[in-house]
PDB file of C-alpha atoms in Angstrom:
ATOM      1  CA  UNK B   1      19.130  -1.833 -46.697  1.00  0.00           C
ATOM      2  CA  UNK B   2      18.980  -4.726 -44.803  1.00  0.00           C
ATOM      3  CA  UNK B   3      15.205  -6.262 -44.305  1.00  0.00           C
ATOM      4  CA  UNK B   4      14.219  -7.083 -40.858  1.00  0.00           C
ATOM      5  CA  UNK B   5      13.245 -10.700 -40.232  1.00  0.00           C
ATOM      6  CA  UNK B   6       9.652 -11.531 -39.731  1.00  0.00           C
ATOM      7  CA  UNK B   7       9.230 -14.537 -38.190  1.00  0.00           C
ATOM      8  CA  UNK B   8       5.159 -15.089 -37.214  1.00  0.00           C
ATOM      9  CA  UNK B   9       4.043 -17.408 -34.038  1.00  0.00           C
ATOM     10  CA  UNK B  10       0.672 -18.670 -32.877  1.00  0.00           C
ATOM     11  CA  UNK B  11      -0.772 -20.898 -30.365  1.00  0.00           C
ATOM     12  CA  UNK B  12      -4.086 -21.641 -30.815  1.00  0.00           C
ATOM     13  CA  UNK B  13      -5.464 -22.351 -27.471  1.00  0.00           C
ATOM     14  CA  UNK B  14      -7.464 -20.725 -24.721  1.00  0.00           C
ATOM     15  CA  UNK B  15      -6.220 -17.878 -24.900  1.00  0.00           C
ATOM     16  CA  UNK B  16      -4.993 -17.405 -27.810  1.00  0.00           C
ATOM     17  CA  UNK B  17      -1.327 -16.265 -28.383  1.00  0.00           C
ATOM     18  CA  UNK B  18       0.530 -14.569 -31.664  1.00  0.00           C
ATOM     19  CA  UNK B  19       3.146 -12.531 -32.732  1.00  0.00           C
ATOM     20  CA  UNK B  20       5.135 -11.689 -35.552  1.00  0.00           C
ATOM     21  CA  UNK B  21       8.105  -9.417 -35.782  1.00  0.00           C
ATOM     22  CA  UNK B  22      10.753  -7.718 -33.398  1.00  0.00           C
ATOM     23  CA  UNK B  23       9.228  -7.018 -29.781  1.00  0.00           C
ATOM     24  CA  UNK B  24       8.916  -3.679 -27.617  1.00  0.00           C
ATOM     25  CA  UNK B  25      11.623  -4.878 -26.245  1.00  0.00           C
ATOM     26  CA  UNK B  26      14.093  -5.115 -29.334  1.00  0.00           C
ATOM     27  CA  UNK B  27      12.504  -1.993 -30.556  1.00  0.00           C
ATOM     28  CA  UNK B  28      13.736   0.142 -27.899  1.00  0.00           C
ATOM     29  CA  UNK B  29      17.323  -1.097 -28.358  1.00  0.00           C
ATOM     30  CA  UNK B  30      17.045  -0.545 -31.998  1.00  0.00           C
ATOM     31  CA  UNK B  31      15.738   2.774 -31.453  1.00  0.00           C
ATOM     32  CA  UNK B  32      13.084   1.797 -33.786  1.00  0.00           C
ATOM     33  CA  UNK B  33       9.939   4.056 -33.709  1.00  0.00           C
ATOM     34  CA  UNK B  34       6.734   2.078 -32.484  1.00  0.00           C
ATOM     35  CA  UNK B  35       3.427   2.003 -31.137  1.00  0.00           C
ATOM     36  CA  UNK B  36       1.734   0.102 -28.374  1.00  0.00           C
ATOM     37  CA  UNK B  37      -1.724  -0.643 -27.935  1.00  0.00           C
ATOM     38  CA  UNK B  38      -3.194  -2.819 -24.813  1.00  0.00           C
ATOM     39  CA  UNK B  39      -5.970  -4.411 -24.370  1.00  0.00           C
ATOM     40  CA  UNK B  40      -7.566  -6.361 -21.197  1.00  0.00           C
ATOM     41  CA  UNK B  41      -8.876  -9.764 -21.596  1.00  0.00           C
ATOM     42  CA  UNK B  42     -12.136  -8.944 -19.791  1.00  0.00           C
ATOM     43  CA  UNK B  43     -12.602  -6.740 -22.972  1.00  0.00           C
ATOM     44  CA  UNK B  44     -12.534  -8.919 -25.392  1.00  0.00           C
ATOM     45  CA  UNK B  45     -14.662 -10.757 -27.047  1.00  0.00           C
ATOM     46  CA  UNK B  46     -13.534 -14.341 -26.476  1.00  0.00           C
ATOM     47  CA  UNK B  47     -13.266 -14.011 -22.980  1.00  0.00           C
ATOM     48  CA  UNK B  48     -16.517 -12.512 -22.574  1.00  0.00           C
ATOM     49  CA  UNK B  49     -18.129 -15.554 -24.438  1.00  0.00           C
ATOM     50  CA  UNK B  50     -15.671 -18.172 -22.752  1.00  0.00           C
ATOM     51  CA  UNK B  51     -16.720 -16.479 -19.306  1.00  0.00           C
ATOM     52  CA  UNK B  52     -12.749 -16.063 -18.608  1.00  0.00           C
ATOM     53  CA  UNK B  53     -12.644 -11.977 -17.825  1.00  0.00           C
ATOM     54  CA  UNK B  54     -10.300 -11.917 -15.007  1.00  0.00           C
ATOM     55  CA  UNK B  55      -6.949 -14.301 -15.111  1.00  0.00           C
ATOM     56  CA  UNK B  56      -3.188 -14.073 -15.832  1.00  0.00           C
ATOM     57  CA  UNK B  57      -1.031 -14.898 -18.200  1.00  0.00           C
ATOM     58  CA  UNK B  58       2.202 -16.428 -16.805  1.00  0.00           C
ATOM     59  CA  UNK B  59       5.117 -16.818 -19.465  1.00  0.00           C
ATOM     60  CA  UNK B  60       8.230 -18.181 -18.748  1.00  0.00           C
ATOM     61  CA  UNK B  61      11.497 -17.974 -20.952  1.00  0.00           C
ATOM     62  CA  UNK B  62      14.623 -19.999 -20.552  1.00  0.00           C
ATOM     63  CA  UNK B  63      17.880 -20.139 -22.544  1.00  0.00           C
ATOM     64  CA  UNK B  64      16.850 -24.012 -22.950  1.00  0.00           C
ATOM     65  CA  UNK B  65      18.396 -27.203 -21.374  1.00  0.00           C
ATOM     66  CA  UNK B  66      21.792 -28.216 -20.090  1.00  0.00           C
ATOM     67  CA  UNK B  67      23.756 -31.052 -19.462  1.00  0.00           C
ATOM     68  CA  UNK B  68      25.301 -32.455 -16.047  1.00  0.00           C
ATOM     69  CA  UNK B  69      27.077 -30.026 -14.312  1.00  0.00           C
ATOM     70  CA  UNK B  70      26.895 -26.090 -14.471  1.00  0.00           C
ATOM     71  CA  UNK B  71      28.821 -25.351 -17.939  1.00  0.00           C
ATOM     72  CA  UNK B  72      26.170 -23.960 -20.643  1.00  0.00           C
ATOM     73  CA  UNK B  73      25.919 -26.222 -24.200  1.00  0.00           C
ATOM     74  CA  UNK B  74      27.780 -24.519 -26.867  1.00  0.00           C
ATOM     75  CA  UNK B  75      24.672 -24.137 -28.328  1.00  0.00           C
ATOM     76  CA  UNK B  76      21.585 -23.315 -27.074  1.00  0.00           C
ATOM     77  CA  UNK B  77      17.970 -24.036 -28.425  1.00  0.00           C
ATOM     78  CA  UNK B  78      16.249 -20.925 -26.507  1.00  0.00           C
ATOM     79  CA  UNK B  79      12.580 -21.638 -25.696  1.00  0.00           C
ATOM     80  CA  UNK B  80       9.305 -20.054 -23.253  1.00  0.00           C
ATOM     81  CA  UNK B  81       6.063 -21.979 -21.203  1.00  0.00           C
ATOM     82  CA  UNK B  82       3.124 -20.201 -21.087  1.00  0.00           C
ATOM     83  CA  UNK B  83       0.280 -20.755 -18.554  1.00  0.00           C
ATOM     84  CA  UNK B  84      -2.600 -19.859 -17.817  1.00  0.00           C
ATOM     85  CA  UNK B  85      -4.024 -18.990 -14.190  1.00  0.00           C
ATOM     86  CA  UNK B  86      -7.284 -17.913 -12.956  1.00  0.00           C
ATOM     87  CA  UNK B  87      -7.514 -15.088 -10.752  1.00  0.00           C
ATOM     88  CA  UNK B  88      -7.873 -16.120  -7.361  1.00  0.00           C
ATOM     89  CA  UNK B  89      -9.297 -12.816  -5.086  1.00  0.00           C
ATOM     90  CA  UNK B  90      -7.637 -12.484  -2.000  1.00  0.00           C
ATOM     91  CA  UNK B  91      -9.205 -12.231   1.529  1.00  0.00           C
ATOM     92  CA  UNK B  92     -11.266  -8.986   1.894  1.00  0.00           C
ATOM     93  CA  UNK B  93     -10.128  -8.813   5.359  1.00  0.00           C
ATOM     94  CA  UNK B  94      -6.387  -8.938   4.474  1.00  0.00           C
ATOM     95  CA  UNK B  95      -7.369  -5.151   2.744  1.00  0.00           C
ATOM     96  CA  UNK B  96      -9.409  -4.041   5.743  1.00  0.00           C
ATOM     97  CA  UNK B  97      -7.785  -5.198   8.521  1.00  0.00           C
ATOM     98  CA  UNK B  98      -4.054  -6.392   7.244  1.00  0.00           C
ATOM     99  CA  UNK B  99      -2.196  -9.313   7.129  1.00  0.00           C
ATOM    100  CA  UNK B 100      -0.924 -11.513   9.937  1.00  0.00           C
ATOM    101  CA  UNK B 101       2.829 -12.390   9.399  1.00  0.00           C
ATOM    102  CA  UNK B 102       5.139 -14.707  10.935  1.00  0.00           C
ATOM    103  CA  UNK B 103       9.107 -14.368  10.981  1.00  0.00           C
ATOM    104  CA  UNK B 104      10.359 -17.828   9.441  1.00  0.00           C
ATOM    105  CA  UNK B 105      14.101 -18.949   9.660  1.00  0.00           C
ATOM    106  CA  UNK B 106      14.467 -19.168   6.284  1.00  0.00           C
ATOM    107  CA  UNK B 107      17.112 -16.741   5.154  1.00  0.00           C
ATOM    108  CA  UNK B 108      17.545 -14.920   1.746  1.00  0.00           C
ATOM    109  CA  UNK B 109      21.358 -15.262   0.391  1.00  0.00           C
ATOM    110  CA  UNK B 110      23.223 -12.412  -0.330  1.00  0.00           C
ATOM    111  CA  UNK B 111      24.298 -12.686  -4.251  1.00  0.00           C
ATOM    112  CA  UNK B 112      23.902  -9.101  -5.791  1.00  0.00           C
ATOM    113  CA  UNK B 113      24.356 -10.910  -9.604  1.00  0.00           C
ATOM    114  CA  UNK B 114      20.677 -12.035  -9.259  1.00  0.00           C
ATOM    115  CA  UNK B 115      19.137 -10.003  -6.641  1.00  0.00           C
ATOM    116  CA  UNK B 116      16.609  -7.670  -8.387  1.00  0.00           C
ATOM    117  CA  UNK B 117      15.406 -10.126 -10.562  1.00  0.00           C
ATOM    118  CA  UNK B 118      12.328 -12.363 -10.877  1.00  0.00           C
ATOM    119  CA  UNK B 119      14.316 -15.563 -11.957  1.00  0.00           C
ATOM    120  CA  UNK B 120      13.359 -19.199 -11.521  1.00  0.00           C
ATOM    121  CA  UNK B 121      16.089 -19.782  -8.670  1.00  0.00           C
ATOM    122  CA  UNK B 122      14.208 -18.640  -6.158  1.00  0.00           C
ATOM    123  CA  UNK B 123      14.444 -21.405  -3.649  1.00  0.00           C
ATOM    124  CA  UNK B 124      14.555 -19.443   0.072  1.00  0.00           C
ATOM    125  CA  UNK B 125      10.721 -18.342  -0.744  1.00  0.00           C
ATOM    126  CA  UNK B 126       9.739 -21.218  -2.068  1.00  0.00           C
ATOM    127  CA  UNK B 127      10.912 -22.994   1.513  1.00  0.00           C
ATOM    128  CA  UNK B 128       9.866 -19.562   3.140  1.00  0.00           C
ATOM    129  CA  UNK B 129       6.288 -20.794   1.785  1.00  0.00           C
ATOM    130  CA  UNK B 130       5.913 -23.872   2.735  1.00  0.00           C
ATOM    131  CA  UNK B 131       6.604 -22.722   6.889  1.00  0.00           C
ATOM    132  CA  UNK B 132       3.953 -20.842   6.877  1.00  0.00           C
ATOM    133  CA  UNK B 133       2.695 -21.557  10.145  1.00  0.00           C
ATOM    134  CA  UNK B 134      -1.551 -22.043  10.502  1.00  0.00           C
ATOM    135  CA  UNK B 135      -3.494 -19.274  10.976  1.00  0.00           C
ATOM    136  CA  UNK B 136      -0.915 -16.585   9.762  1.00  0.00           C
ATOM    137  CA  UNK B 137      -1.044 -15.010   6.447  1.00  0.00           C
ATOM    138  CA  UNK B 138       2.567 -14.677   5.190  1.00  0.00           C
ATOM    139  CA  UNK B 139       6.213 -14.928   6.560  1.00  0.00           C
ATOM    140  CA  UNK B 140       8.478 -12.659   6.777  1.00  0.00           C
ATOM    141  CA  UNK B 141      12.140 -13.425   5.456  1.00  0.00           C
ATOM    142  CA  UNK B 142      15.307 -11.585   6.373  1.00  0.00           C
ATOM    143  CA  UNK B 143      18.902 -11.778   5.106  1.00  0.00           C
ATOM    144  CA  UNK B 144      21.574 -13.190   7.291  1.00  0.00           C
ATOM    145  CA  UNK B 145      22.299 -10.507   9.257  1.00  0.00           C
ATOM    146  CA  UNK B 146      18.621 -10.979  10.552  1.00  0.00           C
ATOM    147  CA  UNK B 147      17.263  -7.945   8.913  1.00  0.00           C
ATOM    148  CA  UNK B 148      13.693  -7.630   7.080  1.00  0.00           C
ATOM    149  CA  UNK B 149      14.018  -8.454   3.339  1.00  0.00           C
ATOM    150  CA  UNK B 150      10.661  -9.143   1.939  1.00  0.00           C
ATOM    151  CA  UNK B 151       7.611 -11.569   2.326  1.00  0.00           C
ATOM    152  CA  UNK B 152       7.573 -15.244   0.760  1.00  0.00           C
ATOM    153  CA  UNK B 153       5.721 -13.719  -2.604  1.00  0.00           C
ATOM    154  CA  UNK B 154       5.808  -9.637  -1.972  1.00  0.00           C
ATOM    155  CA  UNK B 155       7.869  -6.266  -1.224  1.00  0.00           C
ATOM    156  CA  UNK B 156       7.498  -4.937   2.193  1.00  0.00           C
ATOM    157  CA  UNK B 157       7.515  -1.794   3.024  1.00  0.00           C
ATOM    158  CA  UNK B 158       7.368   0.272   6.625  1.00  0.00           C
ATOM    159  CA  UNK B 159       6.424   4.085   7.189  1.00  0.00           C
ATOM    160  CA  UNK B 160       8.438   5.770   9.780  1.00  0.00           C
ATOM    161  CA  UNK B 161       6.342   9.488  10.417  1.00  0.00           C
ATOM    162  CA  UNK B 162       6.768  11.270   6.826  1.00  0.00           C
ATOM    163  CA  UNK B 163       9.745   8.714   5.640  1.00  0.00           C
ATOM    164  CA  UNK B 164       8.650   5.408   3.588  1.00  0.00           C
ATOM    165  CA  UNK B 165      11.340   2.777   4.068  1.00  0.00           C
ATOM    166  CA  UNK B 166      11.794  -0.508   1.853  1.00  0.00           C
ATOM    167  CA  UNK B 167      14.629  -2.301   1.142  1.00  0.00           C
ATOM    168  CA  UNK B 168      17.206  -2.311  -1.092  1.00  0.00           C
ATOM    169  CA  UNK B 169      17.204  -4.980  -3.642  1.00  0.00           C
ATOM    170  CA  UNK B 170      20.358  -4.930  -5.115  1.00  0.00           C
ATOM    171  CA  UNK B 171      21.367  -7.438  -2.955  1.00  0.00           C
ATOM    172  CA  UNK B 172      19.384  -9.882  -2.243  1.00  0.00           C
ATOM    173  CA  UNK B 173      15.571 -10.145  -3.068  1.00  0.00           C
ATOM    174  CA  UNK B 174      13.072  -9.180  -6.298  1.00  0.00           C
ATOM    175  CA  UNK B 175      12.413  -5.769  -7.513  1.00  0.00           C
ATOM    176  CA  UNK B 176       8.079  -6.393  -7.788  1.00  0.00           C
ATOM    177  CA  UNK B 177       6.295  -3.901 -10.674  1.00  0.00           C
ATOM    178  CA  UNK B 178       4.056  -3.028  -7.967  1.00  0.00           C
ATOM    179  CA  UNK B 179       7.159  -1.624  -6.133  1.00  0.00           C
ATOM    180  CA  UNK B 180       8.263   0.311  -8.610  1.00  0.00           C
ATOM    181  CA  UNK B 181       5.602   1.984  -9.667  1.00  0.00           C
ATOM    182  CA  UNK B 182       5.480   3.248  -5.990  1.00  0.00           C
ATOM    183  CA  UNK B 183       8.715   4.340  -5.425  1.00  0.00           C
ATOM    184  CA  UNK B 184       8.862   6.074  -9.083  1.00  0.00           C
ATOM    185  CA  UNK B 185       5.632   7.309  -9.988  1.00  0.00           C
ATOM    186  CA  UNK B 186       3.031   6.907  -6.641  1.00  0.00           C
ATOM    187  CA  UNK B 187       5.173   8.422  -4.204  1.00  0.00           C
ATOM    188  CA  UNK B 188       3.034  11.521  -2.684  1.00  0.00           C
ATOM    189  CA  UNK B 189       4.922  14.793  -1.410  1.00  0.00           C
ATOM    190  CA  UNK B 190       4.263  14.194   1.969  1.00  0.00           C
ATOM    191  CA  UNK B 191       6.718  11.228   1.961  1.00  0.00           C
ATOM    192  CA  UNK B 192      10.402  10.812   0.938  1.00  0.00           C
ATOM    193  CA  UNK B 193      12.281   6.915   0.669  1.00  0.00           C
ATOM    194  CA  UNK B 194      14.615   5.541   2.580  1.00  0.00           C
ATOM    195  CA  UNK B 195      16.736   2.051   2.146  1.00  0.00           C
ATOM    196  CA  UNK B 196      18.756   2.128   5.106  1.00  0.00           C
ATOM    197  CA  UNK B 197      19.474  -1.113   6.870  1.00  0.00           C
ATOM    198  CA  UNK B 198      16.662  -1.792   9.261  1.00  0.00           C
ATOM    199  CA  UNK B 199      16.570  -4.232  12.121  1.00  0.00           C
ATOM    200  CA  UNK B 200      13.960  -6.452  12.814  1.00  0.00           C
ATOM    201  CA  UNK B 201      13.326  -4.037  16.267  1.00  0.00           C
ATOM    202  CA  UNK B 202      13.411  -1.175  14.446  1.00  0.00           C
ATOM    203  CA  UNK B 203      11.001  -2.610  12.243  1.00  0.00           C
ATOM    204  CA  UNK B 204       8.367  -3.295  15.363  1.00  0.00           C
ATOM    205  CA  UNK B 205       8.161   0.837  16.372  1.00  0.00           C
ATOM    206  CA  UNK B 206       7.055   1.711  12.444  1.00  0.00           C
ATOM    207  CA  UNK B 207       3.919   3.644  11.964  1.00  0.00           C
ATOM    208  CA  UNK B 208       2.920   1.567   9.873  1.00  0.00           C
ATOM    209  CA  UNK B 209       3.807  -1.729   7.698  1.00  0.00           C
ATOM    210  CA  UNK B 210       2.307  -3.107   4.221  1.00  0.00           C
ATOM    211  CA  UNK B 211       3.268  -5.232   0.955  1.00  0.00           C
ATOM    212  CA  UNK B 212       2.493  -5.090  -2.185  1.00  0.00           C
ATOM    213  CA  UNK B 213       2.943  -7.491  -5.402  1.00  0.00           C
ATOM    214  CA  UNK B 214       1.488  -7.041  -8.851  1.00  0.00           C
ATOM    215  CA  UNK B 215      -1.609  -9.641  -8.310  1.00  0.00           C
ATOM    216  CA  UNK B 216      -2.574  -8.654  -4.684  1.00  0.00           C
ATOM    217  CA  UNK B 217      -2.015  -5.381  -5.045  1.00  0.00           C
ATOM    218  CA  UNK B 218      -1.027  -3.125  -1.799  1.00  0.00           C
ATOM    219  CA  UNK B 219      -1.825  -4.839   1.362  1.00  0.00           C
ATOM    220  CA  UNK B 220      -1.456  -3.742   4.995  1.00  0.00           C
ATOM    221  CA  UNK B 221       0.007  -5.512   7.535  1.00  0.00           C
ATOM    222  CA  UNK B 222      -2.226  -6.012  11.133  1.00  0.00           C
ATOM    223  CA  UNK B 223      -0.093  -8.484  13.546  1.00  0.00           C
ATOM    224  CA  UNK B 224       3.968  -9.554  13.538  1.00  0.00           C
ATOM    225  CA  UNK B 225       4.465 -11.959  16.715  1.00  0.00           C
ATOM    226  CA  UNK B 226       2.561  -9.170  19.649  1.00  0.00           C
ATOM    227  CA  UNK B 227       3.057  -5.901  17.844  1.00  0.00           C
ATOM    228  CA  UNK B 228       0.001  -4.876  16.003  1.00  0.00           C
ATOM    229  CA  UNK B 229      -0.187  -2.411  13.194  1.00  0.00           C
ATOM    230  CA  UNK B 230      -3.840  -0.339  12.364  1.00  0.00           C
ATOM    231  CA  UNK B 231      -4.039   0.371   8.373  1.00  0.00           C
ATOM    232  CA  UNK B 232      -2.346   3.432   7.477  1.00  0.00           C
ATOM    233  CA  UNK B 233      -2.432   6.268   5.153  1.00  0.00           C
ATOM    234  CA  UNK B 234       0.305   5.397   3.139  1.00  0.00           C
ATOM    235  CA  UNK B 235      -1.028   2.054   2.802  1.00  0.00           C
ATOM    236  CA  UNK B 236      -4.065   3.624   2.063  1.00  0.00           C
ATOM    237  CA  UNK B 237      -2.441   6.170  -1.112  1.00  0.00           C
ATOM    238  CA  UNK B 238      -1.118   3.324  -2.518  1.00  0.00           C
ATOM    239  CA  UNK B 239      -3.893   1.248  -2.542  1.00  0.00           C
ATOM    240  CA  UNK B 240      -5.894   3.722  -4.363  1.00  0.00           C
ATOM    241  CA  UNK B 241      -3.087   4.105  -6.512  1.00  0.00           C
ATOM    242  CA  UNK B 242      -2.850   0.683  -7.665  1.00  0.00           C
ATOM    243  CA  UNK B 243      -6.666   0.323  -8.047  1.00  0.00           C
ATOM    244  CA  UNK B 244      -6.571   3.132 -10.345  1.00  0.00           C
ATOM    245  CA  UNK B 245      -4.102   1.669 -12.698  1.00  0.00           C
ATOM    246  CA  UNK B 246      -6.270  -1.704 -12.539  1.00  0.00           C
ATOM    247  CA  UNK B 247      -9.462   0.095 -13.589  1.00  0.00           C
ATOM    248  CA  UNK B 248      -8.193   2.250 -16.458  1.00  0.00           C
TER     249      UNK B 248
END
């Protein structure tokens, strides 16, 4: 029988990282038997001594560099960044009264080979970003058609009486964790999904509108242009939802 390789790593900073072995990852497509344990960082020891008990952990992994032009070296020296961020809390208000949004003229491209994922091509929003008028929370991108995609940084979502409408992904956009776990596992009875196209106008004569990503959580929109939104109780379910999962 063939050993499996066991290859230990270990960064020795703040925080600390290690591993050794095959991941979750390459577990499940081995069909290898295996158990997960998790632990937050506001748990453990070093942070609570360092003072560091809420933060992220951003890691990035690439299939290395290239040369000029497009084509990929015959060989490859795979490698990851890791980062560390602080958590930054976002504006009470935004979860009491909703966000303010403004529709930007940056477009996202239709290309269904990466739309879905959370790659590092992700120009539009970065752009989308940086015209964020003053005094407005977020923008609001659409696709070239003109129809409502996402925000710069989060899935949007709409509630139209007892149907919850976001859109597809498969496409053009990113499919957030936040989003997921709402349309597979927070979704009450009272509602059912939709991913029709939706116009802009349409958009306007929702119930009412919200975002969500995996730091900020579920946020409700207030104002878009003159139309203005009150919090909602879908917004409201999946808040709760999401705050749940944070505290267990």
């Amino acid at each position: 029988k063939k050993e499996l390789p066991l290859l230990p790593m270990g960064i020795y900073t703040i925080p600390e990282i290690s591993a050794a072995g095959l991941t979750e990852e390459q577990c499940k497509a081995r069909q290898i038997p295996y158990v997960t344990g998790r632990n937050k960082f506001g748990q453990h020891a070093r942070g609570q001594i360092i003072g560091d008990t809420e933060g992220m952990i951003k890691l990035i992994f690439s299939a290395g560099e290239g040369g000029r032009g497009y084509e990929r070296p015959a060989v490859c020296q795979p490698h990851w960044h890791w980062s560390w961020h602080p958590y930054v809390a976002r504006p009470e208000h935004w979860y009491q009264q909703g966000m303010v949004l403004a529709l930007t003229d940056v477009q996202l491209a239709d290309q269904p080979c990466l739309a879905g994922m959370k790659h590092l091509n992700r120009l539009e929003q970065v752009l989308a970003r940086h015209s964020l008028p003053s005094g407005v929370d977020e923008v609001l991108i659409g696709d070239g058609l003109g129809r409502p995609l996402s925000l710069s940084c989060m899935n949007l979502y709409a509630r139209f009486g007892d149907r919850l409408w976001t859109p597809d992904v498969n496409r053009a956009g990113v499919a957030g964790v936040v989003r997921r776990l709402i349309l597979e596992r927070w979704m009450p009875d009272w509602l059912s999904v939709s991913h029709q196209s939706c116009s802009m106008e349409r958009l306007l004569d929702a119930d009412e509108v919200f975002a969500s990503n995996t730091l900020a959580g579920v946020v409700p929109i207030r104002k878009l242009g003159t139309r203005i939104w009150s919090v909602g109780e879908a917004s409201r379910h999946f808040a709760a939802c999401y705050h749940q999962v944070m505290r267990a």
